[in-house]
Structure formats: C-alpha cells, structure tokens
C-alpha cells in the first residue's frame, strides 16, 4: 500500500456526523485544511494536528500548548475558547476513535486483523500465531507479521515495549497506518476489556476475533465495578469481528456464546474445546485438543476437527511444543485455528508452534549444580496463577515450589486477596515484592498481601526491592526448588507514580543468577 495521504478536516466532520456524534463544526475554510496528525498528547503535536481534549483531568493549558505547537483544530465536548477552531462532539472518546480511523484511512482493512480477548493466554496465543505466520511468510515470500501485545509492539516499521495491552485509538491508528504502508501479511493484537469499554477499538473490524476464556479480574475503581461490567465489556468484541472463535470450556460460556450469536458483524462462529470435548451444552466443537501429554521436555497434543457440525471429529494433526506448560496446548490450539482461517498450511502451523516462544512466558532457567529451576512468567491474576501452579505440580512432581510476586497499585484490587489465596494453596513459600505500584506505597501493598497470605495459611516474607528479593530468593533456595518469578517477565520498567522507571527484568535476573545468557 502506498503512503496514506492527509485528509481534510471536512472528512473528519462528515465521519462524526454519520456516527451521530457531531454537535457543531467550524467554517468551510477551516474544514478544507488537511489534518496531519490526531493526538491527545500536547507534547506530540505538530502543525496541522487535530488535538483531542479528553479525560477528567484535562486542563485548558493543554489545549493552549497544542495551539502554540501548531494544532489546527480541537476535538472537544465543550467549547475551549482558545482561538482554535473546534469540532464539538457529544462523546469525545468515541469521536476520538472515529477520527483515528479517518486518519489511517481505515488501514486495518488492508490486511487480516486478528483480535484476541480473554482473561489469560492472550500474549502466548499471539506469540504462537506470530511464530506460525513468520514460518509461513518466510517460505511464501509474504510481508511481515505485525502485532500489538502486552509485552511489545511491532507494526512493520517500529518496535517498542508496550505499556498498555491495547493502546488508545490515535496510537492504534498509527500502528495500522504503518502496517498498511509496510505491506504486512497480517496483524494480531490483544484486545483488553478496558479498550472495549472505552471505545479504543470503536469502528475497527477484526477479520478474526477470539474469546479465549473468562475469569474474574480487573475489578476496581479505575477498571470495572463488578464481574458483570467486566464480562459485558469483553463481549463487545463480537460487534467487531467477522469470524469469531469461542472456547467451549470457559466460565460463563452460555453468556459468551449468546453474545457471539448476536454479534452484529459475526459471519462465522467457530467453537473449540481445549479439553477434547465433542460438544458442550449442545454446541459441537469444530476443533478439539486431545491426548495432551509430556514427552520428555515437549508438550504434545492432537488437534481433532470436523468440517461441519454434524460430522464426526477426526484427527487433523499432532502438535509438539517446546514452550513449557501443559496448559499451553489451549493457547496453541487457538493459534492453530486462527492460522487455518488465514489459509496457512498445516506443515507451517506445526513448525511454527514447535518453534514458538513468548519472551517472558514460561521461560525456564536451570542451575543444575543446585537442582534449582526458575520459571519466569507474566501470570498476574487468579486464573493464570491456578493454571501455572497446576502445571508446575504436574511437570515438577515432588519439587518444592516457591513464588515471588506482588500486586499492582491503582487496579485489580481483588488480586491482593485472590492471589495470596491461590499461593497459600499451592506454594511452599512466597516472596512478596513490588509490582508496578503506580501511585501507591509498594510496602503497604506488600503488607496487605502478606496479611492475606498468612490468613489463608501460607508462609512468606516481604522484600520490596524486586531485584534484591530475587537475589535473596535464589540464594536461599534449597536443592530441588522450583522458583516462580511472576508477572513482570522481560519488562524493563516499573510503573512508579506517573513514571516508568527502568529496571533489570526478571528474565535478566534469572539468567544472571543461573549462569545463562539471555537470548
């Protein structure tokens, strides 16, 4: 695709009017001016920017700063009296998404776009899909696979570490624009409940959308008030995807499948069973994972499929994974189904899954001399903790299991009780430390977590400084210990206050302390 040209402000006004969002527009002369950028960050403004006035803490000084830097128009819910022309709208968040889609000329239609939502497994599924697509694209001479994940982002032009699972609409439009101009084969992205609730993806259409699973998480004053709000936000993905995948074995399946059937954009519904079921509650599995097992260090399973709902399930292929964790069969199955929908041959799917790895996901570091295993993983909620611990018990029978973890500030408050409860059930000892405290005191968060851990019968201690905590946990580990470093993976920053402070990642620490070199 050629470089996307700038559209006049009138194109934005027309799109807002079609969506019923436009309250008033500026003069015809102003509407004729080209828009060079769409942004809500006054620090990023360039001449010709459409500047968005959003957020409860928005100050008029931001609009004045944008004006000084050359912004040509404001997108706002109320008059700002800055001397700049304005597009006055009824819902600035939804309007921001509409304008972002105009800015990138709906570039997401230029390639297959895959959206993944779920309480756990989004990143791993995306990285499995990435490995499959890269295997296929290299052989077939196709463009790159672009992706937006909790871990990092690559849009065909630039790559960087992510701070949000799903970025705000203006950044999304930049990623889509770059991907289209780079001629990517496809793009995959994680779609968070917050992104769906706050209309970051409004107007974006996914070629394939997958609802991987559901469990309680992200309940808090800055996220979702309750489980129902969290679920309803996630269900909105079905209004934006043509083909949708639904996990038959997930919690709240009946609610999820009902929403999928009512999805305004859904043309094709594919149900799959990671537990190998032929059907669940009358819904036949088009794909199922069966005979999941360990063979040495590999996880092996079979994919069974049927061409239509009334046909019997038959063996399609066998998958071999090098990534630890029996539970990864579930993520690999979802990635394989998406790849099949993209027309990728089974041979490339098998190769891609075998080679697939997600940096910071189930990374295993061994110190053979001490019989010490360190597992680094991004697990951060109750559902992912349960899955991770059960897998460790199966894969490391008879071993002592310790975990190093924390809870974030400003969100997911239920984790401070849920995670200690799971840890007390499965772990022999816990090391409690800092994990993105945001505006809260990490020592106070840790004290709350330790109190709940002891209330549930668990044992542990607090060392707030994360690298120091990792060093001490490794130093004191007895032979035969499996030490889990949870939540941070390969992240190079801690979210402290309003800053992202550079740190040594958990993976780097694990590699150094076991005498390995991090790839």
mmCIF file of N, CA and C in Angstrom, residues 426-489:
data_model
loop_
_atom_site.group_PDB
_atom_site.id
_atom_site.type_symbol
_atom_site.label_atom_id
_atom_site.label_comp_id
_atom_site.label_asym_id
_atom_site.label_seq_id
_atom_site.Cartn_x
_atom_site.Cartn_y
_atom_site.Cartn_z
ATOM 1 N N UNK A 426 -1.034 -23.605 46.889
ATOM 2 C CA UNK A 426 -0.105 -24.369 46.055
ATOM 3 C C UNK A 426 1.378 -24.214 46.418
ATOM 4 N N UNK A 427 1.785 -23.064 46.932
ATOM 5 C CA UNK A 427 3.217 -22.799 47.115
ATOM 6 C C UNK A 427 3.682 -23.149 48.522
ATOM 7 N N UNK A 428 4.930 -23.579 48.603
ATOM 8 C CA UNK A 428 5.532 -23.866 49.910
ATOM 9 C C UNK A 428 6.021 -22.593 50.595
ATOM 10 N N UNK A 429 6.325 -21.575 49.804
ATOM 11 C CA UNK A 429 6.799 -20.316 50.383
ATOM 12 C C UNK A 429 6.610 -19.207 49.351
ATOM 13 N N UNK A 430 6.424 -17.976 49.845
ATOM 14 C CA UNK A 430 6.202 -16.839 48.958
ATOM 15 C C UNK A 430 7.128 -15.685 49.314
ATOM 16 N N UNK A 431 7.612 -15.035 48.268
ATOM 17 C CA UNK A 431 8.406 -13.815 48.381
ATOM 18 C C UNK A 431 7.565 -12.682 47.810
ATOM 19 N N UNK A 432 7.260 -11.702 48.630
ATOM 20 C CA UNK A 432 6.335 -10.641 48.224
ATOM 21 C C UNK A 432 7.127 -9.369 47.950
ATOM 22 N N UNK A 433 6.863 -8.759 46.801
ATOM 23 C CA UNK A 433 7.697 -7.649 46.358
ATOM 24 C C UNK A 433 6.894 -6.664 45.518
ATOM 25 N N UNK A 434 7.591 -5.730 44.941
ATOM 26 C CA UNK A 434 6.980 -4.651 44.165
ATOM 27 C C UNK A 434 6.528 -5.128 42.790
ATOM 28 N N UNK A 435 5.347 -4.640 42.377
ATOM 29 C CA UNK A 435 4.870 -4.877 41.015
ATOM 30 C C UNK A 435 4.049 -3.686 40.545
ATOM 31 N N UNK A 436 4.683 -2.752 39.872
ATOM 32 C CA UNK A 436 4.014 -1.581 39.307
ATOM 33 C C UNK A 436 3.080 -0.895 40.305
ATOM 34 N N UNK A 437 3.633 -0.294 41.378
ATOM 35 C CA UNK A 437 2.792 0.272 42.436
ATOM 36 C C UNK A 437 2.009 1.519 42.041
ATOM 37 N N UNK A 438 2.385 2.150 40.929
ATOM 38 C CA UNK A 438 1.692 3.345 40.448
ATOM 39 C C UNK A 438 1.734 4.422 41.533
ATOM 40 N N UNK A 439 0.600 4.901 42.017
ATOM 41 C CA UNK A 439 0.590 5.993 42.989
ATOM 42 C C UNK A 439 0.562 5.495 44.440
ATOM 43 N N UNK A 440 0.596 4.181 44.647
ATOM 44 C CA UNK A 440 0.523 3.624 45.998
ATOM 45 C C UNK A 440 1.913 3.277 46.533
ATOM 46 N N UNK A 441 1.994 3.096 47.843
ATOM 47 C CA UNK A 441 3.228 2.699 48.513
ATOM 48 C C UNK A 441 3.401 1.186 48.359
ATOM 49 N N UNK A 442 4.456 0.728 47.681
ATOM 50 C CA UNK A 442 4.616 -0.718 47.481
ATOM 51 C C UNK A 442 4.764 -1.491 48.782
ATOM 52 N N UNK A 443 5.293 -0.841 49.828
ATOM 53 C CA UNK A 443 5.427 -1.515 51.120
ATOM 54 C C UNK A 443 4.055 -1.797 51.724
ATOM 55 N N UNK A 444 3.124 -0.863 51.557
ATOM 56 C CA UNK A 444 1.773 -1.060 52.093
ATOM 57 C C UNK A 444 1.023 -2.128 51.303
ATOM 58 N N UNK A 445 1.188 -2.114 49.980
ATOM 59 C CA UNK A 445 0.565 -3.170 49.174
ATOM 60 C C UNK A 445 1.095 -4.527 49.612
ATOM 61 N N UNK A 446 2.413 -4.623 49.775
ATOM 62 C CA UNK A 446 3.040 -5.892 50.156
ATOM 63 C C UNK A 446 2.556 -6.365 51.518
ATOM 64 N N UNK A 447 2.396 -5.432 52.449
ATOM 65 C CA UNK A 447 1.924 -5.790 53.791
ATOM 66 C C UNK A 447 0.506 -6.350 53.736
ATOM 67 N N UNK A 448 -0.324 -5.754 52.887
ATOM 68 C CA UNK A 448 -1.695 -6.238 52.722
ATOM 69 C C UNK A 448 -1.702 -7.650 52.122
ATOM 70 N N UNK A 449 -0.831 -7.864 51.152
ATOM 71 C CA UNK A 449 -0.734 -9.182 50.512
ATOM 72 C C UNK A 449 -0.250 -10.237 51.506
ATOM 73 N N UNK A 450 0.784 -9.904 52.289
ATOM 74 C CA UNK A 450 1.319 -10.849 53.272
ATOM 75 C C UNK A 450 0.279 -11.178 54.335
ATOM 76 N N UNK A 451 -0.458 -10.189 54.767
ATOM 77 C CA UNK A 451 -1.502 -10.420 55.772
ATOM 78 C C UNK A 451 -2.544 -11.414 55.242
ATOM 79 N N UNK A 452 -2.937 -11.250 53.987
ATOM 80 C CA UNK A 452 -3.908 -12.172 53.399
ATOM 81 C C UNK A 452 -3.305 -13.557 53.191
ATOM 82 N N UNK A 453 -2.044 -13.610 52.814
ATOM 83 C CA UNK A 453 -1.372 -14.892 52.635
ATOM 84 C C UNK A 453 -1.381 -15.687 53.932
ATOM 85 N N UNK A 454 -1.029 -15.030 55.024
ATOM 86 C CA UNK A 454 -0.987 -15.703 56.328
ATOM 87 C C UNK A 454 -2.384 -16.069 56.796
ATOM 88 N N UNK A 455 -3.368 -15.259 56.460
ATOM 89 C CA UNK A 455 -4.756 -15.549 56.816
ATOM 90 C C UNK A 455 -5.233 -16.836 56.154
ATOM 91 N N UNK A 456 -4.707 -17.113 54.935
ATOM 92 C CA UNK A 456 -5.073 -18.337 54.211
ATOM 93 C C UNK A 456 -4.144 -19.502 54.538
ATOM 94 N N UNK A 457 -3.254 -19.303 55.491
ATOM 95 C CA UNK A 457 -2.383 -20.384 55.929
ATOM 96 C C UNK A 457 -1.065 -20.501 55.198
ATOM 97 N N UNK A 458 -0.710 -19.493 54.390
ATOM 98 C CA UNK A 458 0.548 -19.512 53.658
ATOM 99 C C UNK A 458 1.680 -18.894 54.452
ATOM 100 N N UNK A 459 2.903 -19.109 53.976
ATOM 101 C CA UNK A 459 4.089 -18.554 54.614
ATOM 102 C C UNK A 459 4.869 -17.726 53.603
ATOM 103 N N UNK A 460 5.438 -16.615 54.082
ATOM 104 C CA UNK A 460 6.218 -15.780 53.182
ATOM 105 C C UNK A 460 6.846 -14.608 53.894
ATOM 106 N N UNK A 461 7.523 -13.775 53.117
ATOM 107 C CA UNK A 461 8.153 -12.579 53.668
ATOM 108 C C UNK A 461 8.212 -11.504 52.590
ATOM 109 N N UNK A 462 8.474 -10.285 53.028
ATOM 110 C CA UNK A 462 8.474 -9.131 52.128
ATOM 111 C C UNK A 462 9.892 -8.618 51.936
ATOM 112 N N UNK A 463 10.280 -8.426 50.685
ATOM 113 C CA UNK A 463 11.451 -7.614 50.326
ATOM 114 C C UNK A 463 10.971 -6.739 49.177
ATOM 115 N N UNK A 464 10.738 -5.473 49.429
ATOM 116 C CA UNK A 464 10.072 -4.601 48.463
ATOM 117 C C UNK A 464 10.903 -4.416 47.202
ATOM 118 N N UNK A 465 12.215 -4.249 47.356
ATOM 119 C CA UNK A 465 13.084 -4.074 46.194
ATOM 120 C C UNK A 465 13.118 -5.372 45.391
ATOM 121 N N UNK A 466 12.586 -5.338 44.170
ATOM 122 C CA UNK A 466 12.389 -6.585 43.417
ATOM 123 C C UNK A 466 13.694 -7.302 43.077
ATOM 124 N N UNK A 467 14.695 -6.628 42.526
ATOM 125 C CA UNK A 467 15.956 -7.351 42.247
ATOM 126 C C UNK A 467 16.576 -7.949 43.511
ATOM 127 N N UNK A 468 16.525 -7.201 44.630
ATOM 128 C CA UNK A 468 17.064 -7.722 45.895
ATOM 129 C C UNK A 468 16.267 -8.937 46.355
ATOM 130 N N UNK A 469 14.965 -8.891 46.135
ATOM 131 C CA UNK A 469 14.105 -10.006 46.523
ATOM 132 C C UNK A 469 14.439 -11.243 45.694
ATOM 133 N N UNK A 470 14.655 -11.059 44.392
ATOM 134 C CA UNK A 470 15.007 -12.194 43.535
ATOM 135 C C UNK A 470 16.337 -12.798 43.967
ATOM 136 N N UNK A 471 17.318 -11.936 44.236
ATOM 137 C CA UNK A 471 18.634 -12.441 44.655
ATOM 138 C C UNK A 471 18.536 -13.251 45.945
ATOM 139 N N UNK A 472 17.765 -12.755 46.910
ATOM 140 C CA UNK A 472 17.644 -13.444 48.193
ATOM 141 C C UNK A 472 16.886 -14.761 48.041
ATOM 142 N N UNK A 473 15.845 -14.753 47.210
ATOM 143 C CA UNK A 473 15.072 -15.980 46.982
ATOM 144 C C UNK A 473 15.944 -17.054 46.339
ATOM 145 N N UNK A 474 16.781 -16.657 45.398
ATOM 146 C CA UNK A 474 17.683 -17.614 44.742
ATOM 147 C C UNK A 474 18.759 -18.084 45.715
ATOM 148 N N UNK A 475 19.301 -17.156 46.501
ATOM 149 C CA UNK A 475 20.374 -17.510 47.444
ATOM 150 C C UNK A 475 19.903 -18.535 48.459
ATOM 151 N N UNK A 476 18.671 -18.393 48.922
ATOM 152 C CA UNK A 476 18.173 -19.262 49.976
ATOM 153 C C UNK A 476 17.427 -20.498 49.466
ATOM 154 N N UNK A 477 17.329 -20.641 48.159
ATOM 155 C CA UNK A 477 16.578 -21.780 47.606
ATOM 156 C C UNK A 477 17.269 -23.096 47.931
ATOM 157 N N UNK A 478 16.515 -24.037 48.468
ATOM 158 C CA UNK A 478 17.044 -25.369 48.778
ATOM 159 C C UNK A 478 17.126 -26.195 47.502
ATOM 160 N N UNK A 479 17.975 -27.219 47.468
ATOM 161 C CA UNK A 479 18.031 -28.106 46.299
ATOM 162 C C UNK A 479 16.645 -28.695 46.014
ATOM 163 N N UNK A 480 16.307 -28.769 44.722
ATOM 164 C CA UNK A 480 15.006 -29.316 44.344
ATOM 165 C C UNK A 480 13.891 -28.285 44.330
ATOM 166 N N UNK A 481 14.255 -27.005 44.383
ATOM 167 C CA UNK A 481 13.244 -25.944 44.402
ATOM 168 C C UNK A 481 12.903 -25.478 42.995
ATOM 169 N N UNK A 482 11.621 -25.206 42.777
ATOM 170 C CA UNK A 482 11.146 -24.512 41.585
ATOM 171 C C UNK A 482 10.693 -23.127 42.044
ATOM 172 N N UNK A 483 11.379 -22.109 41.577
ATOM 173 C CA UNK A 483 11.073 -20.732 41.962
ATOM 174 C C UNK A 483 10.382 -20.032 40.795
ATOM 175 N N UNK A 484 9.160 -19.565 41.035
ATOM 176 C CA UNK A 484 8.391 -18.853 40.015
ATOM 177 C C UNK A 484 8.552 -17.352 40.234
ATOM 178 N N UNK A 485 8.977 -16.638 39.190
ATOM 179 C CA UNK A 485 9.014 -15.176 39.212
ATOM 180 C C UNK A 485 7.828 -14.701 38.384
ATOM 181 N N UNK A 486 6.821 -14.168 39.051
ATOM 182 C CA UNK A 486 5.537 -13.908 38.394
ATOM 183 C C UNK A 486 5.345 -12.446 38.011
ATOM 184 N N UNK A 487 4.670 -12.258 36.885
ATOM 185 C CA UNK A 487 4.046 -11.007 36.447
ATOM 186 C C UNK A 487 4.902 -10.098 35.566
ATOM 187 N N UNK A 488 6.193 -9.955 35.822
ATOM 188 C CA UNK A 488 6.962 -8.928 35.110
ATOM 189 C C UNK A 488 7.708 -9.449 33.879
ATOM 190 N N UNK A 489 8.047 -10.746 33.843
ATOM 191 C CA UNK A 489 8.674 -11.307 32.650
ATOM 192 C C UNK A 489 9.914 -10.561 32.202
#
